[in-house]
mmCIF file of C-alpha atoms in Angstrom:
data_model
loop_
_atom_site.group_PDB
_atom_site.id
_atom_site.type_symbol
_atom_site.label_atom_id
_atom_site.label_comp_id
_atom_site.label_asym_id
_atom_site.label_seq_id
_atom_site.Cartn_x
_atom_site.Cartn_y
_atom_site.Cartn_z
ATOM 1 C CA UNK A 1 112.963 127.768 126.315
ATOM 2 C CA UNK A 2 112.391 124.054 126.960
ATOM 3 C CA UNK A 3 114.218 121.554 124.788
ATOM 4 C CA UNK A 4 112.073 120.698 121.767
ATOM 5 C CA UNK A 5 111.867 117.505 119.727
ATOM 6 C CA UNK A 6 111.225 118.266 116.057
ATOM 7 C CA UNK A 7 109.963 115.192 114.184
ATOM 8 C CA UNK A 8 110.121 115.382 110.390
ATOM 9 C CA UNK A 9 108.608 113.196 107.719
ATOM 10 C CA UNK A 10 110.872 112.725 104.696
ATOM 11 C CA UNK A 11 109.066 112.508 101.345
ATOM 12 C CA UNK A 12 106.903 115.537 100.656
ATOM 13 C CA UNK A 13 108.046 117.225 103.869
ATOM 14 C CA UNK A 14 111.800 117.521 104.443
ATOM 15 C CA UNK A 15 112.709 116.272 100.969
ATOM 16 C CA UNK A 16 111.919 118.284 97.860
ATOM 17 C CA UNK A 17 110.256 116.623 94.898
ATOM 18 C CA UNK A 18 113.712 115.870 93.463
ATOM 19 C CA UNK A 19 114.707 114.210 96.782
ATOM 20 C CA UNK A 20 117.107 116.846 98.096
ATOM 21 C CA UNK A 21 116.856 119.280 101.035
ATOM 22 C CA UNK A 22 116.817 123.042 100.541
ATOM 23 C CA UNK A 23 119.732 125.049 101.907
ATOM 24 C CA UNK A 24 117.416 127.124 104.105
ATOM 25 C CA UNK A 25 115.975 123.978 105.681
ATOM 26 C CA UNK A 26 119.448 122.537 106.328
ATOM 27 C CA UNK A 27 120.652 125.769 107.938
ATOM 28 C CA UNK A 28 117.540 126.039 110.113
ATOM 29 C CA UNK A 29 117.934 122.441 111.316
ATOM 30 C CA UNK A 30 121.597 123.071 112.169
ATOM 31 C CA UNK A 31 120.626 126.214 114.077
ATOM 32 C CA UNK A 32 117.980 124.327 116.056
ATOM 33 C CA UNK A 33 120.466 121.610 117.000
ATOM 34 C CA UNK A 34 123.092 124.184 118.041
ATOM 35 C CA UNK A 35 120.448 125.733 120.297
ATOM 36 C CA UNK A 36 120.098 122.373 122.073
ATOM 37 C CA UNK A 37 116.971 121.008 120.438
ATOM 38 C CA UNK A 38 116.531 117.509 118.980
ATOM 39 C CA UNK A 39 115.631 116.820 115.351
ATOM 40 C CA UNK A 40 114.476 113.365 114.258
ATOM 41 C CA UNK A 41 113.303 111.839 110.983
ATOM 42 C CA UNK A 42 110.100 109.777 111.002
ATOM 43 C CA UNK A 43 109.692 107.980 107.687
ATOM 44 C CA UNK A 44 107.753 105.165 106.125
ATOM 45 C CA UNK A 45 110.924 104.169 104.316
ATOM 46 C CA UNK A 46 112.853 101.005 105.207
ATOM 47 C CA UNK A 47 115.543 101.347 107.869
ATOM 48 C CA UNK A 48 118.530 101.411 105.512
ATOM 49 C CA UNK A 49 117.053 104.213 103.380
ATOM 50 C CA UNK A 50 115.814 106.332 106.304
ATOM 51 C CA UNK A 51 119.139 105.882 108.106
ATOM 52 C CA UNK A 52 121.072 107.064 105.052
ATOM 53 C CA UNK A 53 118.928 110.211 104.817
ATOM 54 C CA UNK A 54 119.322 110.934 108.533
ATOM 55 C CA UNK A 55 123.098 110.672 108.324
ATOM 56 C CA UNK A 56 123.203 112.765 105.158
ATOM 57 C CA UNK A 57 120.921 115.613 106.189
ATOM 58 C CA UNK A 58 120.862 115.852 110.003
ATOM 59 C CA UNK A 59 123.710 116.965 112.297
ATOM 60 C CA UNK A 60 125.275 113.944 113.972
ATOM 61 C CA UNK A 61 124.907 114.579 117.707
ATOM 62 C CA UNK A 62 124.604 112.303 120.773
ATOM 63 C CA UNK A 63 121.306 110.541 121.414
ATOM 64 C CA UNK A 64 120.170 110.786 117.787
ATOM 65 C CA UNK A 65 117.127 108.610 117.113
ATOM 66 C CA UNK A 66 115.263 107.655 113.945
ATOM 67 C CA UNK A 67 111.782 106.360 113.159
ATOM 68 C CA UNK A 68 111.518 104.064 110.119
ATOM 69 C CA UNK A 69 108.797 101.862 108.637
ATOM 70 C CA UNK A 70 106.013 104.243 109.768
ATOM 71 C CA UNK A 71 106.841 103.650 113.415
ATOM 72 C CA UNK A 72 107.633 99.961 113.079
ATOM 73 C CA UNK A 73 111.251 100.694 113.987
ATOM 74 C CA UNK A 74 112.757 103.114 116.516
ATOM 75 C CA UNK A 75 116.491 103.202 115.909
ATOM 76 C CA UNK A 76 119.521 104.585 117.786
ATOM 77 C CA UNK A 77 121.827 106.175 115.196
ATOM 78 C CA UNK A 78 124.718 106.518 117.672
ATOM 79 C CA UNK A 79 124.814 102.870 118.659
ATOM 80 C CA UNK A 80 123.565 101.506 115.321
ATOM 81 C CA UNK A 81 120.896 99.606 117.222
ATOM 82 C CA UNK A 82 117.174 98.908 116.839
ATOM 83 C CA UNK A 83 115.499 99.940 120.108
ATOM 84 C CA UNK A 84 111.888 99.055 119.250
ATOM 85 C CA UNK A 85 110.559 96.811 116.493
ATOM 86 C CA UNK A 86 106.870 96.160 115.762
ATOM 87 C CA UNK A 87 106.168 93.189 113.499
ATOM 88 C CA UNK A 88 103.359 91.441 111.652
ATOM 89 C CA UNK A 89 102.959 87.693 111.843
ATOM 90 C CA UNK A 90 104.201 86.215 108.588
ATOM 91 C CA UNK A 91 100.917 84.285 108.227
ATOM 92 C CA UNK A 92 99.099 87.631 107.810
ATOM 93 C CA UNK A 93 101.663 88.736 105.265
ATOM 94 C CA UNK A 94 101.090 85.487 103.369
ATOM 95 C CA UNK A 95 97.345 86.226 103.187
ATOM 96 C CA UNK A 96 97.990 89.732 101.853
ATOM 97 C CA UNK A 97 100.420 88.418 99.226
ATOM 98 C CA UNK A 98 97.892 85.802 98.106
ATOM 99 C CA UNK A 99 95.110 88.397 97.949
ATOM 100 C CA UNK A 100 97.340 90.710 95.908
ATOM 101 C CA UNK A 101 97.901 87.891 93.428
ATOM 102 C CA UNK A 102 94.120 87.466 93.158
ATOM 103 C CA UNK A 103 93.667 91.174 92.450
ATOM 104 C CA UNK A 104 96.679 91.405 90.143
ATOM 105 C CA UNK A 105 98.321 94.031 92.375
ATOM 106 C CA UNK A 106 102.031 94.433 93.049
ATOM 107 C CA UNK A 107 103.022 93.769 96.683
ATOM 108 C CA UNK A 108 106.263 93.783 98.660
ATOM 109 C CA UNK A 109 107.551 93.415 102.199
ATOM 110 C CA UNK A 110 110.940 94.031 103.773
ATOM 111 C CA UNK A 111 113.951 92.990 105.745
ATOM 112 C CA UNK A 112 115.982 95.815 107.331
ATOM 113 C CA UNK A 113 118.182 96.051 104.248
ATOM 114 C CA UNK A 114 116.100 94.756 101.304
ATOM 115 C CA UNK A 115 112.765 94.855 99.543
ATOM 116 C CA UNK A 116 111.313 91.338 99.333
ATOM 117 C CA UNK A 117 108.854 90.504 96.567
ATOM 118 C CA UNK A 118 107.557 87.658 94.426
ATOM 119 C CA UNK A 119 107.604 89.431 91.076
ATOM 120 C CA UNK A 120 109.634 92.098 89.326
ATOM 121 C CA UNK A 121 107.402 94.911 88.097
ATOM 122 C CA UNK A 122 107.777 98.572 87.159
ATOM 123 C CA UNK A 123 106.645 99.532 90.679
ATOM 124 C CA UNK A 124 109.624 97.688 92.150
ATOM 125 C CA UNK A 125 112.126 99.550 89.974
ATOM 126 C CA UNK A 126 110.478 102.868 90.826
ATOM 127 C CA UNK A 127 110.626 102.109 94.554
ATOM 128 C CA UNK A 128 114.240 100.934 94.452
ATOM 129 C CA UNK A 129 115.191 104.098 92.555
ATOM 130 C CA UNK A 130 113.393 106.237 95.148
ATOM 131 C CA UNK A 131 114.851 104.591 98.238
ATOM 132 C CA UNK A 132 118.211 103.360 96.968
ATOM 133 C CA UNK A 133 117.890 99.931 98.572
ATOM 134 C CA UNK A 134 118.363 96.519 96.904
ATOM 135 C CA UNK A 135 115.670 93.924 96.366
ATOM 136 C CA UNK A 136 115.313 90.164 96.414
ATOM 137 C CA UNK A 137 112.717 88.370 94.307
ATOM 138 C CA UNK A 138 111.541 84.832 95.092
ATOM 139 C CA UNK A 139 108.329 83.057 94.148
ATOM 140 C CA UNK A 140 108.006 81.554 97.645
ATOM 141 C CA UNK A 141 108.033 84.889 99.510
ATOM 142 C CA UNK A 142 106.917 85.600 102.200
ATOM 143 C CA UNK A 143 107.502 81.978 103.233
ATOM 144 C CA UNK A 144 110.780 81.633 105.126
ATOM 145 C CA UNK A 145 111.215 85.265 106.165
ATOM 146 C CA UNK A 146 111.200 86.718 109.683
ATOM 147 C CA UNK A 147 108.082 88.579 110.789
ATOM 148 C CA UNK A 148 108.300 91.903 108.890
ATOM 149 C CA UNK A 149 107.388 95.418 110.018
ATOM 150 C CA UNK A 150 105.109 96.290 107.108
ATOM 151 C CA UNK A 151 103.655 95.343 103.728
ATOM 152 C CA UNK A 152 103.260 97.744 100.800
ATOM 153 C CA UNK A 153 101.110 97.547 97.668
ATOM 154 C CA UNK A 154 101.892 99.870 94.781
ATOM 155 C CA UNK A 155 99.851 100.914 91.766
ATOM 156 C CA UNK A 156 101.332 103.875 89.914
ATOM 157 C CA UNK A 157 98.356 104.429 87.610
ATOM 158 C CA UNK A 158 95.120 103.316 89.271
ATOM 159 C CA UNK A 159 94.426 104.514 92.821
ATOM 160 C CA UNK A 160 90.863 103.188 92.632
ATOM 161 C CA UNK A 161 92.214 99.659 92.181
ATOM 162 C CA UNK A 162 94.084 100.008 95.480
ATOM 163 C CA UNK A 163 90.916 101.344 97.125
ATOM 164 C CA UNK A 164 89.068 98.213 95.985
ATOM 165 C CA UNK A 165 91.869 96.006 97.309
ATOM 166 C CA UNK A 166 91.817 97.889 100.626
ATOM 167 C CA UNK A 167 88.120 97.141 101.118
ATOM 168 C CA UNK A 168 88.732 93.400 100.873
ATOM 169 C CA UNK A 169 92.125 93.520 102.589
ATOM 170 C CA UNK A 170 90.693 95.403 105.552
ATOM 171 C CA UNK A 171 87.964 92.783 105.975
ATOM 172 C CA UNK A 172 90.608 90.065 105.912
ATOM 173 C CA UNK A 173 92.892 91.906 108.360
ATOM 174 C CA UNK A 174 90.224 93.329 110.701
ATOM 175 C CA UNK A 175 91.546 93.451 114.267
ATOM 176 C CA UNK A 176 94.943 92.181 113.117
ATOM 177 C CA UNK A 177 96.692 95.132 111.470
ATOM 178 C CA UNK A 178 96.165 98.706 110.248
ATOM 179 C CA UNK A 179 96.080 100.032 106.697
ATOM 180 C CA UNK A 180 96.490 103.487 105.171
ATOM 181 C CA UNK A 181 97.667 105.274 102.036
ATOM 182 C CA UNK A 182 101.124 106.805 102.529
ATOM 183 C CA UNK A 183 100.701 108.299 99.031
ATOM 184 C CA UNK A 184 97.899 107.764 96.494
ATOM 185 C CA UNK A 185 100.150 105.146 94.852
ATOM 186 C CA UNK A 186 101.113 103.279 98.049
ATOM 187 C CA UNK A 187 98.790 101.242 100.280
ATOM 188 C CA UNK A 188 100.457 100.002 103.463
ATOM 189 C CA UNK A 189 99.629 97.427 106.136
ATOM 190 C CA UNK A 190 101.346 97.638 109.529
ATOM 191 C CA UNK A 191 100.967 96.081 113.010
ATOM 192 C CA UNK A 192 98.077 97.362 115.130
ATOM 193 C CA UNK A 193 100.416 99.088 117.599
ATOM 194 C CA UNK A 194 102.699 100.607 114.945
ATOM 195 C CA UNK A 195 102.522 104.318 114.082
ATOM 196 C CA UNK A 196 104.798 107.313 113.802
ATOM 197 C CA UNK A 197 102.929 108.883 116.711
ATOM 198 C CA UNK A 198 103.528 106.003 119.119
ATOM 199 C CA UNK A 199 107.186 105.811 118.076
ATOM 200 C CA UNK A 200 107.514 109.564 118.675
ATOM 201 C CA UNK A 201 106.173 109.159 122.223
ATOM 202 C CA UNK A 202 108.627 106.312 122.842
ATOM 203 C CA UNK A 203 111.434 108.601 121.657
ATOM 204 C CA UNK A 204 110.227 111.334 124.037
ATOM 205 C CA UNK A 205 110.462 108.922 126.951
ATOM 206 C CA UNK A 206 114.001 107.890 126.012
ATOM 207 C CA UNK A 207 115.145 111.492 125.502
ATOM 208 C CA UNK A 208 113.388 112.925 128.544
ATOM 209 C CA UNK A 209 111.352 115.379 126.469
ATOM 210 C CA UNK A 210 107.728 116.141 127.317
ATOM 211 C CA UNK A 211 105.014 115.415 124.774
ATOM 212 C CA UNK A 212 103.959 119.074 124.815
ATOM 213 C CA UNK A 213 107.471 120.015 123.666
ATOM 214 C CA UNK A 214 107.216 117.996 120.444
ATOM 215 C CA UNK A 215 106.617 119.426 116.975
ATOM 216 C CA UNK A 216 105.675 116.942 114.242
ATOM 217 C CA UNK A 217 105.577 117.909 110.564
ATOM 218 C CA UNK A 218 104.165 115.754 107.767
ATOM 219 C CA UNK A 219 102.033 115.680 104.642
ATOM 220 C CA UNK A 220 100.358 112.289 104.219
ATOM 221 C CA UNK A 221 97.960 109.904 105.950
ATOM 222 C CA UNK A 222 100.794 108.009 107.642
ATOM 223 C CA UNK A 223 101.795 111.259 109.394
ATOM 224 C CA UNK A 224 98.407 111.865 111.036
ATOM 225 C CA UNK A 225 99.194 109.952 114.249
ATOM 226 C CA UNK A 226 102.239 112.075 115.067
ATOM 227 C CA UNK A 227 100.544 115.303 113.936
ATOM 228 C CA UNK A 228 97.649 114.582 116.313
ATOM 229 C CA UNK A 229 99.821 113.394 119.230
ATOM 230 C CA UNK A 230 102.472 116.126 119.102
ATOM 231 C CA UNK A 231 102.420 119.267 121.204
ATOM 232 C CA UNK A 232 102.265 121.098 117.877
ATOM 233 C CA UNK A 233 101.085 119.175 114.824
ATOM 234 C CA UNK A 234 102.052 120.778 111.533
ATOM 235 C CA UNK A 235 100.841 119.909 108.035
ATOM 236 C CA UNK A 236 102.812 120.934 104.983
ATOM 237 C CA UNK A 237 100.748 123.210 102.740
ATOM 238 C CA UNK A 238 101.208 120.582 99.994
ATOM 239 C CA UNK A 239 99.180 118.073 102.081
ATOM 240 C CA UNK A 240 95.709 116.953 101.046
ATOM 241 C CA UNK A 241 92.652 118.522 102.672
ATOM 242 C CA UNK A 242 92.104 115.687 105.174
ATOM 243 C CA UNK A 243 95.604 116.175 106.597
ATOM 244 C CA UNK A 244 95.293 119.968 106.666
ATOM 245 C CA UNK A 245 92.130 119.711 108.786
ATOM 246 C CA UNK A 246 93.881 117.626 111.456
ATOM 247 C CA UNK A 247 96.884 119.906 111.989
ATOM 248 C CA UNK A 248 97.323 122.685 114.547
ATOM 249 C CA UNK A 249 98.986 124.820 111.903
ATOM 250 C CA UNK A 250 99.997 124.720 108.236
ATOM 251 C CA UNK A 251 103.276 125.788 106.671
ATOM 252 C CA UNK A 252 103.226 128.881 104.493
ATOM 253 C CA UNK A 253 105.484 127.245 101.887
ATOM 254 C CA UNK A 254 105.730 123.706 100.523
ATOM 255 C CA UNK A 255 108.455 121.060 100.622
ATOM 256 C CA UNK A 256 110.224 122.674 97.660
ATOM 257 C CA UNK A 257 110.316 126.129 99.256
ATOM 258 C CA UNK A 258 111.666 125.944 102.826
ATOM 259 C CA UNK A 259 108.495 124.990 104.710
ATOM 260 C CA UNK A 260 110.517 123.358 107.501
ATOM 261 C CA UNK A 261 112.703 126.441 108.007
ATOM 262 C CA UNK A 262 109.623 128.609 108.496
ATOM 263 C CA UNK A 263 108.330 126.396 111.335
ATOM 264 C CA UNK A 264 111.752 126.204 113.017
ATOM 265 C CA UNK A 265 112.158 129.978 113.014
ATOM 266 C CA UNK A 266 108.600 130.540 114.224
ATOM 267 C CA UNK A 267 108.299 127.886 116.944
ATOM 268 C CA UNK A 268 111.740 126.477 117.824
ATOM 269 C CA UNK A 269 114.423 129.200 117.790
#
């Protein structure tokens, strides 16, 4: 069998709802790696958080790569080195921050190691608890920061408010960046050429693995690019209907019940 590249989203896919990994999934991943296949995380999380999960849950083998920031970063875990970085001009980020202030929405951007925001809100504490990364709060942000890889708006209670923001934000950012919901609570803006799918193809080139030998598994809108570009695109059964329609196959069990293990045993080993 040809060497496969298995690309896994984190939240809602590899991780359970309580942010752990089931024993069956861990054992299946280890078995796939022992058989000579590659397993890679592709997350919307910041680099420091995605890197910690990769080192905690995946076998540490040569040529281990990681996708963070929804494809904005392709990272070499062995050499502790960013291989590809896609960024947004800080002037665009400034416009999104100002628009968020107009709409009364919480907004944040990132360095590799921190969340950067203007105001401390409940959404910030929830995000920091989820990802385990520190934050920095300054009224002048995003002024003075390097071009970031993404911007995130969060509203934990009112998805429709984010939909309204997206309508105006998309008009403002037309032809300049992409937007999508990574969860109903999170609206993200990223560079035009940034996606998990494009980062997956870049990883294939570096690893010498054919596109048709890739398997991508995810559950949210930010996973669609890799699900559509992979040799086999898999949606978790806990995905919404739009994601399920775009996948080649659907797991029989959800992220809390060994969905990853099922796909590995059926298609990888």
